[in-house]
Amino acid sequence: MTGGSDGTLVPGQLIDFSLSIDVPQISGDSDVDLRVEIFEMPLNNTAPNIHICGPEILSLGSDLQFSNASVSAPDASPQIIHANGNLGHVSKAIFDLGPVETVADTSDSTIQMKFSALALRHLIGNSEHAVLSGVAVKDYSTIIINKATFTANAELVQFDATANVEFSPSNLMTNEPSSLDIKLHATHPSFKMVIKVFNPNGFDALFNIGKPTIVNLGSGYACADLSDWEYKPTFSRTKNNYGKVTLLAPMLFNVDQNRNVEDDANSIDIKIPVTAMPNYAGPQTLAVGVMLDEVEVWSNIFTINIGEEEYPAPSPVQPTVSAKLITPHIYGGSAVIYELTISVDPEKTVHLLIEAKTSSDDVSAVTAELIDSGLCAILPVHQQSENGGVLLVDLGKCTNIDSSKSTDLKVNIAFHVSKDIGQSETRDVDIKISETEVTGLQFTTYDKSYDIGEVTAMGSSLGFSEYEVLPDTEIGFKIDVTIPPTVNDVSMSIEAYTNVLLSDVQFQICSISVQNIGSALPCMKSSSSSSVHNKSSSTKELEDMIKWDLGQSCPGSILGYSNSNDLSIKFIYRVPNQEFTHSKLNIIPAIGFYLNQESLFAASQNITLNTEDVLGSTTVQLSSNNYALTKTKPHIVAYVKDMDVESKDIAVLKVIVKIQPQTRGHFIYKFNTKSEGFLSTCRLRVTHIGSNIPCGKEPTGYVDKYSSARLNYIEDGSAEIDFGVLTNWGEHEINYDLYPDEDAIELLGFLRVTSPDSTTKEVRFVHEIASTQQQKLFNVKPGSLTNYTSNLNPVFEEILEVSNDTRTYSGIPKIIGLKLDVPAGFSNQITILFKNPDFETKEYGFCDVNVTKVGDNIPCLNLDSANQIESNEQDEPEGQISYSLYVQHYEYSQKMDENYILVEVTILTSSETTGDISLEALIEETQETASITLNLETPDLATLGRESDETFDVSYVETASQYTVIPSQKIWIPFTVSLPRFAQMPLILGFLSPSHYGRAILTVEDVRFKRSDVLSNICCTGPKVDAKSVYEVTNAPTTNISTFMQKDYIEINMGYVKNGHYTLRQGYELDDHSKFEIEVLIQGTDHQSAAQGSEFPISLAVKSRDIIAVTSQSILISRDGTGIDAKRSVIIYESVTDDLEAEFVSGDKIFFTGVLSHSIESRAEAHGMARLVFLMPRWLTIDTSSCSTNYSLSGECKVVSTNDDRQSNVIEFYGIYFSSYISLNFSIVVNELNVLPAGLGIMDSAIVSFVQCTMSSFSGYPDSDETPVLCGRYEHNSIKVKSPACNHRFELNECSVTASTAISEDAMPGNVLTDDETVWTPAVRSGKVWREEIIFDFQKMTRVSKVQITFSTIGYVLPNKLSFMSSTSGKYWKSVSVVEEAEAQTIATFDPAVYTRMMKIVIENQKDGQNKIGIKHVSWEGCPPDSSESMPCLADQTRVSTKAAKYRHIAFDSYNLIFYFCDINPFLMKDTICYSIIQGTKKLCRAPSLYCLHSWLQSK
């Protein structure tokens, strides 16, 4: 061995070796095998760090003859052995040359070889390594060893790497193929390279990414082996494209000794096919990253604008196809596999439409599989069918994105050979790719004696192999099966069980999956069957058993393919949280592999389940099989497209949580706004859970009680998802990127952004999981929403809420959906009016309105704030219901379905309604309408819904404290009725209260549906549904009680109820949503058994067909009150009459309607005789024949009248209980006894009522059960009674009339008493201050109702105004009435009559002060005076104008020379006013008031 010498070694150093082997003369009859080994060896226990590069036989001596025909130079390939299993790193090369002999002399018997040794990058300083070559000669036992020894240099060597973009498209049409071209330079002598291409947003199907391909390697990579590169594509969430691809080179070797990063010898040219996907027009991004030895050396994000225009795909061309049989050993029942190489010219498109067939009945085509897509831009489609014995497989259209050279695709096509085929049989097969036929394909069956073994299998734990686990914990194991070619044409199946013997414990199989199917097992690949999940027994609620038919085996024998006959099956299950009966349970899950229904292999685990506690901590645990992984902290990152948002806008966060492999923990994701109300969560949902987390569940769809995933929106605007305990069963390090891969949980969150003022706010958003936090900062700018309204295109569609039955039945709830298509930019409040246009003839009721399906483009539609308004039955029009909600469109997705809102209205017809019914909807803001007609059918109630009959349940609602009631108190008691998820069943609910001694201890008064915090899917049970108007409700006493009006039973016949699954269509249905809450109103009594601290049950029985479920709620009695108010009965009587303002006269009947009941403060019941007592004036009496009540069977009242001074009327009842509402209808007769006083006008007559009763003595009150007491307060009604008018004409004496003045002796006031021509005429005076009056004295108190005055009009004038005044003494006068514009016959009536002794008529104004007024006659009417003695007449003080002493006069005091002048006081007619003046002066003085003046001189 030459070329290398002992010395030092540095990383990257390349040493070339040559090896010359001289073979001695070997005779033909000798058994000599020749073997050459080249290898490296670390000498001081260090890791291998030398790579054997390019071992090659240069020449074989002409005198050498080998039995092995494959040995020829330079084609002989060595057996490669990798260092410690590291792919690519060759530590040994073996040339097994086989038997050899020399045919002549040994002049040309030399073997010439060469190889190189490359020092790797991680060479350890001062370590010693040897490169050796050896020749082994079998039989002669000769071993020849050559050795070169090296010591590693400790100097640290730095290697560089860089990359640049050679080409990237800036614009692509929809479905247009293209490529990303990258040139990488790396000077590292050895490295592991990973190329990742993915959508950095990580969520949508933006691009289909093809296989990254190395199109050119620099000369330095002469030792590179591309055969072991690993290509891993990952589907996007839609499964329609590859959204992420990874290309892994286990080890690359660069032998270039210059190590110049710019040298082309170090370059790697990479081309990545990409295709723009539909429905995502606009700028989109792709990320490319390159890692060398786990270090990212280069990355770039490409922005590519996808246009809406469709790419005009070129017409496919015919490819060049070659085929190679890769299963040379073929048996009856095995597989025949051809590998097709399909060559596609540069920039050409080929349609991979494959036809495979054979003319023989004992051979059939089974599958075609794309193995390598080369540089093709191709969508990952696989459509397979069979038609007339021809296998048709469409693998899509491939476009070669390389412009300079063709690319090769690899497709494997498999045939199944019948087990009955003979040996050495030859068969032809036909394969066609598009229109290109592959000819000359033929195979021959192999001798049966060829045998390569039997089926082998091995089971192992997947990690976390602890013997004791906790509930809600996953357990997993796998089996690895090898099926050799000789085990053919047998049926294969898998059965997996949790633990059949534990019938009362619920298990759940999360997944059973075939992790790997070898390429030599094509019949399994083509099998369309899938696993069938079942329940192991009737007691199981979860599917805990799996049977999977894997189909028929047809294994092949592919030379050179490792693990091609292997099958790996993984089994994961969990024991969910539940009610356990034992603290520890022994679990023995098993998985079995069956051949022809016979068990071949079974693997099981023996595990103890500790049920004493659950894993409540978020601490993450590491698996016992940790695969050298040590990280437990999850990775969390959020992507926000725009951190600058305006107030009132919507922000979107895309979140990736990556759980470390082989870790387990209780994971709670918290979506915390931390923003003082500026941010609030509109919607949070899980969009992806990786396959390495098989028991992780999205909190969406139906979430049963065993599911650990729960979604909770919090009042402060935050949200959280509790995933429960999750395990990542992966075995490789996570990728720290935004792509939702097998280790990831992907979440999508929508936030409503608000800003309270006009300044920009920096708002913080925080989210966390398992104590790992990340925060984002939003810049919230001022802004406001602008209302924008456009057409919503409403369309009705039927909802299949229970089954696929679209029929509409009379008497059964029906759900109809109104689909709204919200256009971009829409932002407004809308009100939807649902209406029954034929309400008067086709009546049905509206029960519920719910928004269910809401697209992601309307993310902030708050369902809780939607306003449902039921039409008032008293208002027109009837038969309608309206629903209001605020709708704001946000352009998130381009999918049409994400613009839809589904508003569902539930209607309920009566069982009598038949024929067609119509439903209309009007959107008030857009004036758009929609209508639908439904045909009502009569259901077969005997069979309807029986397929969904399951045991239902009923329970009372638990509270923190017990329900307590005091006598007369009413409280609502809630109950919960749980129905099956797919219930459509008859339902009757009955509530029963306790009773004793024929009396109810608690009474039931009413029933209603309760407003619950949990949504209910049970149709027509919402809080807005009036149970008494929608359903048949009966509230009546049972035979347990005999008291009148007490009720101890209430029943609601709901007909057929239906589980409408509203929340399932909203996206999150819990078991609690299949319940409805109903409340019964109970009232406490003062039953003698209801002592302080006693407890009594309220029972609820629910019946459906022959099944009855019963529960009860205990009610605590409280009677510890002190004082009279806690003991007495307060019964009130409230009544109304026809018209409180009406005036009733004698003989009228006044109709009263009243209710007698206990007030809210009443605490005792009237057990014995109770008397409703009426106190009223004697002129009011109850008409006993008119009294009716609901408190007797006959409907008649028992009225007892008394004629004592109080004039009481009594209505008697026996027992007035808290639940008694006694109606009374009776009439009161006015003046039936003819005692109504006359002339009193309108009389306010009070009717006073009160209740007197006997009640149970409690705490000493009353004295006994028989003591009558006042049971309530006094009540009264006031009515107006008009007393009879008085028409008696008074006869007055002449002395009873006096006046202020008279003009003469012939015109005195007494003249008005006679109806003749004489008149009373007052003195004529000018001036408005003069008010003449005439006074009439009736000489005793009487009632005056009318006066008639006759004026003389001949020579007289009429006064302007007359006033009437009354007085009982003549000293003080009271105004009674006024007559304006007196007439010749003036009549004045007084209503009510004036009770007086005297009346005065005052002449306020004369029409002409110079003319006279003459009253001929005055006639008075009223009530006859009583027989009492008359009072004497008052003295006549009439002043006659002709009598100067009593009227106007003068006097002169001649002695004192004083002149006096006197006249009547115009303001006080009985007085005289006098003035004096002294002769010779000008001062006029007033003298004292005098009646008249006498002097020394004769009056003039």
CSV table of N, CA, C and O in Angstrom, one decimal, residues 30 289 379 473 504 589 951 1205:
chain,number,residue,atom,x,y,z
A,30,SER,N,-7.7,-26.1,-6.5
A,30,SER,CA,-7.6,-25.5,-5.1
A,30,SER,C,-8.9,-24.7,-4.8
A,30,SER,O,-9.4,-24.1,-5.7
A,289,GLY,N,-34.6,27.1,3.8
A,289,GLY,CA,-33.5,27.1,4.8
A,289,GLY,C,-32.5,26.0,4.6
A,289,GLY,O,-32.9,24.9,4.2
A,379,LEU,N,-48.8,17.9,-8.8
A,379,LEU,CA,-49.7,17.9,-7.7
A,379,LEU,C,-49.8,16.4,-7.2
A,379,LEU,O,-49.9,15.5,-8.0
A,473,THR,N,-53.9,9.6,30.6
A,473,THR,CA,-52.5,9.4,30.1
A,473,THR,C,-52.5,8.4,29.0
A,473,THR,O,-53.2,7.4,29.0
A,504,ASP,N,-66.2,-2.1,33.4
A,504,ASP,CA,-66.8,-0.9,34.0
A,504,ASP,C,-65.8,0.3,33.8
A,504,ASP,O,-66.0,1.4,34.4
A,589,PRO,N,-53.4,-4.2,27.9
A,589,PRO,CA,-53.8,-4.0,26.5
A,589,PRO,C,-53.0,-4.9,25.6
A,589,PRO,O,-51.9,-5.3,26.0
A,951,THR,N,-81.5,5.5,27.0
A,951,THR,CA,-81.8,5.9,28.4
A,951,THR,C,-81.5,7.4,28.6
A,951,THR,O,-80.4,7.8,28.4
A,1205,ASP,N,-126.1,48.7,63.0
A,1205,ASP,CA,-125.7,50.1,62.7
A,1205,ASP,C,-124.6,50.3,61.7
A,1205,ASP,O,-124.5,51.2,61.0
